[in-house]
Amino acid sequence: MEKFTKITSKAVPLAIENIDTDQIIPARFLKATDKKGFGDNVFRDWRFDKNGNTNTAFSLNNPLYSGSILIAGDNFGCGSSREHAAWALVGYGFKVIVSSFFADIFKGNALNNGLLPLQVSPSFLTILMDTIHKKPETEILVDLEKQIISIADTNLFETFEIDPYKKTCMINGYDDIDYLLSKKEMIEAFETQRK
Amino acid sequence: MSKTLFDKIWDQHVVDTIKEGPQVLYIDKHLIHEVTSPQAFNELKERSIPIFRPNQIVATADHNTPTINQHLPIKDKLSKNQLEQLSKNCSDNNITLYELGHKYNGIVHVMAPELGITQPGMTMVCGDSHTSTHGAFGAIAFGIGTSQVAQVFASQCLLLKKPKSLRVTVNGKLKKGVLPKDVILYIISKLGTNSGTGYFCEYAGNVFEDMSMEGRMTVCNMSIEMGARGGMIAPDETTFNYIKDRQFAPKGTDFDKKVAYWKTLPSDIDAVFDQEYIFDAEDIGPMVTYGTNPGMGIKITETIPKENNSSFKKSLEYMNFEAGSSLIDQQINYVFIGSCTNSRIEDFRVAANFIKGKQKAENVTAWLVPGSKQVEAQIIEEGLKEIFDNAGFELRQPGCSACLAMNDDKIPKGEYCVSTSNRNFEGRQGQGSRTILASPLVAAATAVEGKIIDITKQLN
């Protein structure tokens, strides 16, 4: 897993609530047996129509918006547990998803792939969304060590929560398998004691 | 200290606790399927990590399988490759696989309970969000991502923070024509799609106590649609009778010992939940959804609410519905009875009972997709197939099918489908398709009439 400490980037707004993982990556793209190529099809049916024509009204297709931070509406990532959604967002180039609320399984999947699900207050989300809509060139700063998200050239910022264990994993690029394997003897002892 | 059903099972499975961090939770059963496992197998292979406990894993092929001509080679190259990968991964690692055509094959959340694999007090996971289904037996069961599938492969454990507890109580007498599906759609319509996030939900009250195991599975299945990682119902005589004598259930005195243990699991009377909701059974009616998430549901007799919010408007625009209008008399050309929510024998009995002696409307394509080979066999054995055939319904072979439209079972663009599945997301049943979630009874009635009707009038 790639290490994550801080980034400064422009952001892409996606002011839709309850974005489910079927929208992030539709089921018909889940036939692959590796993790590659999902980025090409992220938000496929919002980015393109059925004939493959680009939907220019969709924010990811708007040349004004770019960057590795996605600002999305409330309850992002609900629905299916498909980790392909996280692979698709990472594959497309996103490193941070900002929302006022994340669905459980998506949040875990994102963290397991070095993608930071950053939860802000609804009011700060509105500020971020408005700022990017008005001034798309605005840079957003995310500092994981200090747990701060701020808007460049303003005094607007907010602190965010993250599980301390997951924070350590993100900063150092560790994954849970390494940790669990280090506990193997304890797990075997647990099995024996239950018999 | 008094404990909830969830606490009792969770606490017995904690191997270790990281200071100010997650806990190491031991997993009893790991169910896998073709779509969310290949990358996990690859991960372990690349890192030369063996599968730790292959005999605690059960595999089936369900998401990406055809529902006709299952005996023929699969035409779609990618689907064929994915299924072959599963077979190879399972045989290389000594994992039991009920592949396409096997008499135990079926949707993972239908086949595992019917084989007696699912039991009270267990921790169970699967790379599928509807793993919450198994909570109907009083088990902790939840969906996981592929990285977590790899973690369980490697260690039979997961690193997790203990979720908060939620209890939804429904007491009273359900009205005629109100099925378990209506109960859960009603609850989600009242609580919304994220009210359960961060929680594990226990369903309590006489409504759930009186339900069959099939009904309880329908309810727990959709817990994830209100955001809850899992749902559960206390095990009781209904649970024990269902499990008894099934293929992988404990037998003889082992079974009796288990039952004695299972009886200790229900939440203590004075157990405290972090959040509680209480509903009255009398308030629930047959439900339909009108929008693009499962929380957007109304009683069939109600009208679509008016909300001034852009996501709400986008949703109605997608569905081509207007706020304030009723869904009654809405013409419907597709009906799907199936999915891990409603593809068990009881669901087909309900449908057959309504359909018997009637005919499917000419405009309707009606797919009936059983949840497993065993359900399929039972449909034939009980004479339900004859009823369906005579009425013009198409009984297909088991699989996830048009619930997520990964295979060829897709609803065309712009068409409405009254579906017994669990998600009405945009394009879920095919690009541009419009899903209306409902019970098997409402679905059967829609297929017969060719439009949505007020089923309550026919029943009273």
PDB file of N, CA, C and O in Angstrom, chain A residues 49-115:
ATOM      1  N   ASP A  49     -22.977   8.255 -21.964  1.00  0.00           N
ATOM      2  CA  ASP A  49     -24.308   7.686 -22.192  1.00  0.00           C
ATOM      3  C   ASP A  49     -24.149   6.272 -22.745  1.00  0.00           C
ATOM      4  O   ASP A  49     -23.027   5.769 -22.890  1.00  0.00           O
ATOM      5  N   LYS A  50     -25.284   5.643 -23.072  1.00  0.00           N
ATOM      6  CA  LYS A  50     -25.239   4.235 -23.464  1.00  0.00           C
ATOM      7  C   LYS A  50     -24.434   4.010 -24.747  1.00  0.00           C
ATOM      8  O   LYS A  50     -23.899   2.929 -24.979  1.00  0.00           O
ATOM      9  N   ASN A  51     -24.344   5.061 -25.572  1.00  0.00           N
ATOM     10  CA  ASN A  51     -23.592   4.924 -26.828  1.00  0.00           C
ATOM     11  C   ASN A  51     -22.132   5.346 -26.689  1.00  0.00           C
ATOM     12  O   ASN A  51     -21.406   5.415 -27.677  1.00  0.00           O
ATOM     13  N   GLY A  52     -21.731   5.647 -25.449  1.00  0.00           N
ATOM     14  CA  GLY A  52     -20.328   6.008 -25.220  1.00  0.00           C
ATOM     15  C   GLY A  52     -20.029   7.482 -25.414  1.00  0.00           C
ATOM     16  O   GLY A  52     -18.869   7.898 -25.365  1.00  0.00           O
ATOM     17  N   ASN A  53     -21.071   8.304 -25.618  1.00  0.00           N
ATOM     18  CA  ASN A  53     -20.848   9.744 -25.765  1.00  0.00           C
ATOM     19  C   ASN A  53     -20.609  10.381 -24.393  1.00  0.00           C
ATOM     20  O   ASN A  53     -21.280  10.031 -23.419  1.00  0.00           O
ATOM     21  N   THR A  54     -19.668  11.319 -24.348  1.00  0.00           N
ATOM     22  CA  THR A  54     -19.326  11.983 -23.090  1.00  0.00           C
ATOM     23  C   THR A  54     -20.458  12.891 -22.623  1.00  0.00           C
ATOM     24  O   THR A  54     -20.995  13.670 -23.405  1.00  0.00           O
ATOM     25  N   ASN A  55     -20.806  12.772 -21.345  1.00  0.00           N
ATOM     26  CA  ASN A  55     -21.792  13.675 -20.747  1.00  0.00           C
ATOM     27  C   ASN A  55     -21.049  14.897 -20.221  1.00  0.00           C
ATOM     28  O   ASN A  55     -20.453  14.862 -19.148  1.00  0.00           O
ATOM     29  N   THR A  56     -21.081  15.987 -20.994  1.00  0.00           N
ATOM     30  CA  THR A  56     -20.261  17.157 -20.652  1.00  0.00           C
ATOM     31  C   THR A  56     -20.759  17.869 -19.403  1.00  0.00           C
ATOM     32  O   THR A  56     -20.023  18.622 -18.773  1.00  0.00           O
ATOM     33  N   ALA A  57     -22.016  17.614 -19.022  1.00  0.00           N
ATOM     34  CA  ALA A  57     -22.561  18.274 -17.833  1.00  0.00           C
ATOM     35  C   ALA A  57     -22.013  17.656 -16.543  1.00  0.00           C
ATOM     36  O   ALA A  57     -22.118  18.247 -15.466  1.00  0.00           O
ATOM     37  N   PHE A  58     -21.432  16.471 -16.636  1.00  0.00           N
ATOM     38  CA  PHE A  58     -20.958  15.781 -15.431  1.00  0.00           C
ATOM     39  C   PHE A  58     -19.601  16.346 -14.982  1.00  0.00           C
ATOM     40  O   PHE A  58     -18.699  16.527 -15.803  1.00  0.00           O
ATOM     41  N   SER A  59     -19.470  16.598 -13.673  1.00  0.00           N
ATOM     42  CA  SER A  59     -18.312  17.361 -13.188  1.00  0.00           C
ATOM     43  C   SER A  59     -16.957  16.714 -13.513  1.00  0.00           C
ATOM     44  O   SER A  59     -15.980  17.414 -13.752  1.00  0.00           O
ATOM     45  N   LEU A  60     -16.883  15.378 -13.541  1.00  0.00           N
ATOM     46  CA  LEU A  60     -15.596  14.751 -13.856  1.00  0.00           C
ATOM     47  C   LEU A  60     -15.174  15.029 -15.300  1.00  0.00           C
ATOM     48  O   LEU A  60     -14.006  14.923 -15.642  1.00  0.00           O
ATOM     49  N   ASN A  61     -16.151  15.368 -16.148  1.00  0.00           N
ATOM     50  CA  ASN A  61     -15.839  15.656 -17.550  1.00  0.00           C
ATOM     51  C   ASN A  61     -15.640  17.148 -17.804  1.00  0.00           C
ATOM     52  O   ASN A  61     -15.361  17.552 -18.924  1.00  0.00           O
ATOM     53  N   ASN A  62     -15.835  17.955 -16.768  1.00  0.00           N
ATOM     54  CA  ASN A  62     -15.707  19.401 -16.915  1.00  0.00           C
ATOM     55  C   ASN A  62     -14.228  19.791 -16.811  1.00  0.00           C
ATOM     56  O   ASN A  62     -13.610  19.594 -15.766  1.00  0.00           O
ATOM     57  N   PRO A  63     -13.632  20.346 -17.890  1.00  0.00           N
ATOM     58  CA  PRO A  63     -12.190  20.664 -17.870  1.00  0.00           C
ATOM     59  C   PRO A  63     -11.800  21.669 -16.792  1.00  0.00           C
ATOM     60  O   PRO A  63     -10.624  21.761 -16.432  1.00  0.00           O
ATOM     61  N   LEU A  64     -12.776  22.371 -16.230  1.00  0.00           N
ATOM     62  CA  LEU A  64     -12.470  23.332 -15.158  1.00  0.00           C
ATOM     63  C   LEU A  64     -12.006  22.617 -13.885  1.00  0.00           C
ATOM     64  O   LEU A  64     -11.254  23.168 -13.093  1.00  0.00           O
ATOM     65  N   TYR A  65     -12.508  21.385 -13.690  1.00  0.00           N
ATOM     66  CA  TYR A  65     -12.210  20.670 -12.449  1.00  0.00           C
ATOM     67  C   TYR A  65     -11.139  19.601 -12.666  1.00  0.00           C
ATOM     68  O   TYR A  65     -11.182  18.862 -13.644  1.00  0.00           O
ATOM     69  N   SER A  66     -10.214  19.534 -11.721  1.00  0.00           N
ATOM     70  CA  SER A  66      -9.202  18.476 -11.786  1.00  0.00           C
ATOM     71  C   SER A  66      -8.673  18.240 -10.378  1.00  0.00           C
ATOM     72  O   SER A  66      -9.100  18.894  -9.429  1.00  0.00           O
ATOM     73  N   GLY A  67      -7.736  17.308 -10.257  1.00  0.00           N
ATOM     74  CA  GLY A  67      -7.109  17.075  -8.964  1.00  0.00           C
ATOM     75  C   GLY A  67      -7.416  15.718  -8.385  1.00  0.00           C
ATOM     76  O   GLY A  67      -8.222  14.958  -8.925  1.00  0.00           O
ATOM     77  N   SER A  68      -6.756  15.414  -7.266  1.00  0.00           N
ATOM     78  CA  SER A  68      -6.865  14.073  -6.686  1.00  0.00           C
ATOM     79  C   SER A  68      -7.796  14.041  -5.469  1.00  0.00           C
ATOM     80  O   SER A  68      -7.789  13.100  -4.703  1.00  0.00           O
ATOM     81  N   ILE A  69      -8.584  15.108  -5.298  1.00  0.00           N
ATOM     82  CA  ILE A  69      -9.547  15.137  -4.190  1.00  0.00           C
ATOM     83  C   ILE A  69     -10.954  15.209  -4.765  1.00  0.00           C
ATOM     84  O   ILE A  69     -11.242  16.056  -5.613  1.00  0.00           O
ATOM     85  N   LEU A  70     -11.815  14.303  -4.336  1.00  0.00           N
ATOM     86  CA  LEU A  70     -13.211  14.317  -4.762  1.00  0.00           C
ATOM     87  C   LEU A  70     -14.058  14.803  -3.592  1.00  0.00           C
ATOM     88  O   LEU A  70     -13.942  14.279  -2.480  1.00  0.00           O
ATOM     89  N   ILE A  71     -14.889  15.818  -3.849  1.00  0.00           N
ATOM     90  CA  ILE A  71     -15.775  16.343  -2.798  1.00  0.00           C
ATOM     91  C   ILE A  71     -17.182  15.842  -3.133  1.00  0.00           C
ATOM     92  O   ILE A  71     -17.756  16.255  -4.158  1.00  0.00           O
ATOM     93  N   ALA A  72     -17.734  14.972  -2.306  1.00  0.00           N
ATOM     94  CA  ALA A  72     -19.006  14.329  -2.656  1.00  0.00           C
ATOM     95  C   ALA A  72     -20.072  14.551  -1.594  1.00  0.00           C
ATOM     96  O   ALA A  72     -19.771  14.868  -0.436  1.00  0.00           O
ATOM     97  N   GLY A  73     -21.327  14.370  -1.994  1.00  0.00           N
ATOM     98  CA  GLY A  73     -22.463  14.548  -1.095  1.00  0.00           C
ATOM     99  C   GLY A  73     -22.524  13.497   0.010  1.00  0.00           C
ATOM    100  O   GLY A  73     -21.760  12.526   0.021  1.00  0.00           O
ATOM    101  N   ASP A  74     -23.472  13.702   0.918  1.00  0.00           N
ATOM    102  CA  ASP A  74     -23.640  12.873   2.116  1.00  0.00           C
ATOM    103  C   ASP A  74     -23.836  11.383   1.791  1.00  0.00           C
ATOM    104  O   ASP A  74     -24.391  11.033   0.764  1.00  0.00           O
ATOM    105  N   ASN A  75     -23.371  10.518   2.708  1.00  0.00           N
ATOM    106  CA  ASN A  75     -23.549   9.056   2.615  1.00  0.00           C
ATOM    107  C   ASN A  75     -22.906   8.479   1.361  1.00  0.00           C
ATOM    108  O   ASN A  75     -23.521   7.730   0.609  1.00  0.00           O
ATOM    109  N   PHE A  76     -21.654   8.793   1.170  1.00  0.00           N
ATOM    110  CA  PHE A  76     -20.913   8.307  -0.002  1.00  0.00           C
ATOM    111  C   PHE A  76     -20.555   6.822   0.165  1.00  0.00           C
ATOM    112  O   PHE A  76     -20.158   6.388   1.243  1.00  0.00           O
ATOM    113  N   GLY A  77     -20.711   6.059  -0.923  1.00  0.00           N
ATOM    114  CA  GLY A  77     -20.254   4.659  -0.935  1.00  0.00           C
ATOM    115  C   GLY A  77     -21.222   3.656  -0.356  1.00  0.00           C
ATOM    116  O   GLY A  77     -20.819   2.551   0.026  1.00  0.00           O
ATOM    117  N   CYS A  78     -22.514   4.001  -0.299  1.00  0.00           N
ATOM    118  CA  CYS A  78     -23.466   3.038   0.253  1.00  0.00           C
ATOM    119  C   CYS A  78     -23.699   1.899  -0.743  1.00  0.00           C
ATOM    120  O   CYS A  78     -23.313   1.990  -1.902  1.00  0.00           O
ATOM    121  N   GLY A  79     -24.348   0.842  -0.273  1.00  0.00           N
ATOM    122  CA  GLY A  79     -24.672  -0.278  -1.153  1.00  0.00           C
ATOM    123  C   GLY A  79     -23.670  -1.411  -1.094  1.00  0.00           C
ATOM    124  O   GLY A  79     -23.161  -1.743  -0.024  1.00  0.00           O
ATOM    125  N   SER A  80     -23.390  -1.951  -2.246  1.00  0.00           N
ATOM    126  CA  SER A  80     -22.571  -3.154  -2.393  1.00  0.00           C
ATOM    127  C   SER A  80     -21.193  -3.020  -1.746  1.00  0.00           C
ATOM    128  O   SER A  80     -20.606  -1.939  -1.723  1.00  0.00           O
ATOM    129  N   SER A  81     -20.664  -4.170  -1.277  1.00  0.00           N
ATOM    130  CA  SER A  81     -19.354  -4.184  -0.606  1.00  0.00           C
ATOM    131  C   SER A  81     -18.192  -4.188  -1.595  1.00  0.00           C
ATOM    132  O   SER A  81     -17.042  -4.211  -1.183  1.00  0.00           O
ATOM    133  N   ARG A  82     -18.470  -4.173  -2.880  1.00  0.00           N
ATOM    134  CA  ARG A  82     -17.426  -4.309  -3.908  1.00  0.00           C
ATOM    135  C   ARG A  82     -16.249  -3.360  -3.682  1.00  0.00           C
ATOM    136  O   ARG A  82     -16.386  -2.142  -3.726  1.00  0.00           O
ATOM    137  N   GLU A  83     -15.073  -3.943  -3.461  1.00  0.00           N
ATOM    138  CA  GLU A  83     -13.871  -3.123  -3.265  1.00  0.00           C
ATOM    139  C   GLU A  83     -13.433  -2.515  -4.599  1.00  0.00           C
ATOM    140  O   GLU A  83     -12.629  -1.577  -4.638  1.00  0.00           O
ATOM    141  N   HIS A  84     -14.012  -3.050  -5.675  1.00  0.00           N
ATOM    142  CA  HIS A  84     -13.748  -2.522  -7.019  1.00  0.00           C
ATOM    143  C   HIS A  84     -14.036  -1.014  -7.059  1.00  0.00           C
ATOM    144  O   HIS A  84     -13.437  -0.296  -7.863  1.00  0.00           O
ATOM    145  N   ALA A  85     -14.955  -0.543  -6.207  1.00  0.00           N
ATOM    146  CA  ALA A  85     -15.275   0.890  -6.153  1.00  0.00           C
ATOM    147  C   ALA A  85     -14.045   1.682  -5.701  1.00  0.00           C
ATOM    148  O   ALA A  85     -13.703   2.711  -6.286  1.00  0.00           O
ATOM    149  N   ALA A  86     -13.380   1.177  -4.672  1.00  0.00           N
ATOM    150  CA  ALA A  86     -12.158   1.848  -4.191  1.00  0.00           C
ATOM    151  C   ALA A  86     -11.057   1.746  -5.252  1.00  0.00           C
ATOM    152  O   ALA A  86     -10.354   2.725  -5.521  1.00  0.00           O
ATOM    153  N   TRP A  87     -10.923   0.570  -5.878  1.00  0.00           N
ATOM    154  CA  TRP A  87      -9.891   0.408  -6.921  1.00  0.00           C
ATOM    155  C   TRP A  87     -10.160   1.367  -8.079  1.00  0.00           C
ATOM    156  O   TRP A  87      -9.227   1.911  -8.670  1.00  0.00           O
ATOM    157  N   ALA A  88     -11.437   1.564  -8.426  1.00  0.00           N
ATOM    158  CA  ALA A  88     -11.793   2.444  -9.542  1.00  0.00           C
ATOM    159  C   ALA A  88     -11.440   3.902  -9.220  1.00  0.00           C
ATOM    160  O   ALA A  88     -10.890   4.613 -10.056  1.00  0.00           O
ATOM    161  N   LEU A  89     -11.734   4.333  -7.999  1.00  0.00           N
ATOM    162  CA  LEU A  89     -11.437   5.719  -7.605  1.00  0.00           C
ATOM    163  C   LEU A  89      -9.928   5.952  -7.554  1.00  0.00           C
ATOM    164  O   LEU A  89      -9.431   6.977  -8.026  1.00  0.00           O
ATOM    165  N   VAL A  90      -9.202   4.983  -6.994  1.00  0.00           N
ATOM    166  CA  VAL A  90      -7.742   5.084  -6.933  1.00  0.00           C
ATOM    167  C   VAL A  90      -7.164   5.035  -8.354  1.00  0.00           C
ATOM    168  O   VAL A  90      -6.297   5.834  -8.721  1.00  0.00           O
ATOM    169  N   GLY A  91      -7.699   4.138  -9.172  1.00  0.00           N
ATOM    170  CA  GLY A  91      -7.230   3.983 -10.549  1.00  0.00           C
ATOM    171  C   GLY A  91      -7.423   5.251 -11.368  1.00  0.00           C
ATOM    172  O   GLY A  91      -6.612   5.580 -12.235  1.00  0.00           O
ATOM    173  N   TYR A  92      -8.489   5.985 -11.064  1.00  0.00           N
ATOM    174  CA  TYR A  92      -8.768   7.226 -11.775  1.00  0.00           C
ATOM    175  C   TYR A  92      -7.815   8.336 -11.328  1.00  0.00           C
ATOM    176  O   TYR A  92      -7.585   9.294 -12.044  1.00  0.00           O
ATOM    177  N   GLY A  93      -7.280   8.188 -10.123  1.00  0.00           N
ATOM    178  CA  GLY A  93      -6.304   9.169  -9.635  1.00  0.00           C
ATOM    179  C   GLY A  93      -6.695   9.887  -8.353  1.00  0.00           C
ATOM    180  O   GLY A  93      -5.997  10.794  -7.902  1.00  0.00           O
ATOM    181  N   PHE A  94      -7.817   9.480  -7.755  1.00  0.00           N
ATOM    182  CA  PHE A  94      -8.201  10.126  -6.496  1.00  0.00           C
ATOM    183  C   PHE A  94      -7.397   9.568  -5.323  1.00  0.00           C
ATOM    184  O   PHE A  94      -7.092   8.376  -5.275  1.00  0.00           O
ATOM    185  N   LYS A  95      -7.048  10.447  -4.399  1.00  0.00           N
ATOM    186  CA  LYS A  95      -6.330  10.028  -3.191  1.00  0.00           C
ATOM    187  C   LYS A  95      -7.146  10.316  -1.929  1.00  0.00           C
ATOM    188  O   LYS A  95      -6.914   9.737  -0.874  1.00  0.00           O
ATOM    189  N   VAL A  96      -8.093  11.260  -2.065  1.00  0.00           N
ATOM    190  CA  VAL A  96      -8.938  11.635  -0.926  1.00  0.00           C
ATOM    191  C   VAL A  96     -10.381  11.768  -1.413  1.00  0.00           C
ATOM    192  O   VAL A  96     -10.618  12.333  -2.485  1.00  0.00           O
ATOM    193  N   ILE A  97     -11.323  11.236  -0.640  1.00  0.00           N
ATOM    194  CA  ILE A  97     -12.738  11.501  -0.895  1.00  0.00           C
ATOM    195  C   ILE A  97     -13.240  12.262   0.326  1.00  0.00           C
ATOM    196  O   ILE A  97     -13.080  11.795   1.454  1.00  0.00           O
ATOM    197  N   VAL A  98     -13.827  13.430   0.097  1.00  0.00           N
ATOM    198  CA  VAL A  98     -14.376  14.211   1.209  1.00  0.00           C
ATOM    199  C   VAL A  98     -15.895  14.120   1.143  1.00  0.00           C
ATOM    200  O   VAL A  98     -16.482  14.272   0.066  1.00  0.00           O
ATOM    201  N   SER A  99     -16.510  13.821   2.271  1.00  0.00           N
ATOM    202  CA  SER A  99     -17.973  13.799   2.342  1.00  0.00           C
ATOM    203  C   SER A  99     -18.381  14.059   3.785  1.00  0.00           C
ATOM    204  O   SER A  99     -17.545  14.012   4.695  1.00  0.00           O
ATOM    205  N   SER A 100     -19.672  14.326   4.001  1.00  0.00           N
ATOM    206  CA  SER A 100     -20.128  14.536   5.376  1.00  0.00           C
ATOM    207  C   SER A 100     -20.493  13.207   6.047  1.00  0.00           C
ATOM    208  O   SER A 100     -20.788  13.164   7.240  1.00  0.00           O
ATOM    209  N   PHE A 101     -20.481  12.110   5.261  1.00  0.00           N
ATOM    210  CA  PHE A 101     -20.801  10.799   5.839  1.00  0.00           C
ATOM    211  C   PHE A 101     -20.384   9.709   4.858  1.00  0.00           C
ATOM    212  O   PHE A 101     -20.597   9.853   3.659  1.00  0.00           O
ATOM    213  N   PHE A 102     -19.797   8.638   5.377  1.00  0.00           N
ATOM    214  CA  PHE A 102     -19.403   7.506   4.531  1.00  0.00           C
ATOM    215  C   PHE A 102     -20.092   6.232   4.980  1.00  0.00           C
ATOM    216  O   PHE A 102     -20.265   5.997   6.182  1.00  0.00           O
ATOM    217  N   ALA A 103     -20.447   5.390   4.012  1.00  0.00           N
ATOM    218  CA  ALA A 103     -20.965   4.066   4.359  1.00  0.00           C
ATOM    219  C   ALA A 103     -19.796   3.236   4.890  1.00  0.00           C
ATOM    220  O   ALA A 103     -18.650   3.409   4.474  1.00  0.00           O
ATOM    221  N   ASP A 104     -20.142   2.350   5.820  1.00  0.00           N
ATOM    222  CA  ASP A 104     -19.177   1.540   6.562  1.00  0.00           C
ATOM    223  C   ASP A 104     -18.180   0.739   5.727  1.00  0.00           C
ATOM    224  O   ASP A 104     -16.976   0.846   5.915  1.00  0.00           O
ATOM    225  N   ILE A 105     -18.729  -0.105   4.870  1.00  0.00           N
ATOM    226  CA  ILE A 105     -17.855  -1.047   4.149  1.00  0.00           C
ATOM    227  C   ILE A 105     -16.954  -0.273   3.191  1.00  0.00           C
ATOM    228  O   ILE A 105     -15.765  -0.542   3.090  1.00  0.00           O
ATOM    229  N   PHE A 106     -17.527   0.732   2.521  1.00  0.00           N
ATOM    230  CA  PHE A 106     -16.713   1.522   1.599  1.00  0.00           C
ATOM    231  C   PHE A 106     -15.542   2.171   2.337  1.00  0.00           C
ATOM    232  O   PHE A 106     -14.404   2.176   1.858  1.00  0.00           O
ATOM    233  N   LYS A 107     -15.830   2.713   3.507  1.00  0.00           N
ATOM    234  CA  LYS A 107     -14.803   3.395   4.297  1.00  0.00           C
ATOM    235  C   LYS A 107     -13.618   2.459   4.568  1.00  0.00           C
ATOM    236  O   LYS A 107     -12.463   2.821   4.362  1.00  0.00           O
ATOM    237  N   GLY A 108     -13.935   1.248   4.995  1.00  0.00           N
ATOM    238  CA  GLY A 108     -12.889   0.262   5.259  1.00  0.00           C
ATOM    239  C   GLY A 108     -12.122  -0.094   3.994  1.00  0.00           C
ATOM    240  O   GLY A 108     -10.888  -0.177   3.997  1.00  0.00           O
ATOM    241  N   ASN A 109     -12.857  -0.303   2.905  1.00  0.00           N
ATOM    242  CA  ASN A 109     -12.216  -0.648   1.635  1.00  0.00           C
ATOM    243  C   ASN A 109     -11.271   0.460   1.183  1.00  0.00           C
ATOM    244  O   ASN A 109     -10.177   0.196   0.680  1.00  0.00           O
ATOM    245  N   ALA A 110     -11.708   1.714   1.325  1.00  0.00           N
ATOM    246  CA  ALA A 110     -10.885   2.849   0.912  1.00  0.00           C
ATOM    247  C   ALA A 110      -9.587   2.851   1.719  1.00  0.00           C
ATOM    248  O   ALA A 110      -8.485   2.907   1.164  1.00  0.00           O
ATOM    249  N   LEU A 111      -9.712   2.748   3.041  1.00  0.00           N
ATOM    250  CA  LEU A 111      -8.532   2.774   3.914  1.00  0.00           C
ATOM    251  C   LEU A 111      -7.571   1.631   3.585  1.00  0.00           C
ATOM    252  O   LEU A 111      -6.358   1.788   3.677  1.00  0.00           O
ATOM    253  N   ASN A 112      -8.120   0.482   3.191  1.00  0.00           N
ATOM    254  CA  ASN A 112      -7.267  -0.657   2.844  1.00  0.00           C
ATOM    255  C   ASN A 112      -6.560  -0.477   1.500  1.00  0.00           C
ATOM    256  O   ASN A 112      -5.764  -1.315   1.106  1.00  0.00           O
ATOM    257  N   ASN A 113      -6.888   0.608   0.786  1.00  0.00           N
ATOM    258  CA  ASN A 113      -6.254   0.860  -0.500  1.00  0.00           C
ATOM    259  C   ASN A 113      -5.545   2.212  -0.546  1.00  0.00           C
ATOM    260  O   ASN A 113      -5.293   2.747  -1.622  1.00  0.00           O
ATOM    261  N   GLY A 114      -5.269   2.777   0.622  1.00  0.00           N
ATOM    262  CA  GLY A 114      -4.546   4.044   0.681  1.00  0.00           C
ATOM    263  C   GLY A 114      -5.345   5.237   0.197  1.00  0.00           C
ATOM    264  O   GLY A 114      -4.788   6.286  -0.116  1.00  0.00           O
ATOM    265  N   LEU A 115      -6.665   5.077   0.123  1.00  0.00           N
ATOM    266  CA  LEU A 115      -7.556   6.165  -0.281  1.00  0.00           C
ATOM    267  C   LEU A 115      -8.188   6.719   0.996  1.00  0.00           C
ATOM    268  O   LEU A 115      -8.820   5.969   1.740  1.00  0.00           O
TER     269      LEU A 115
END
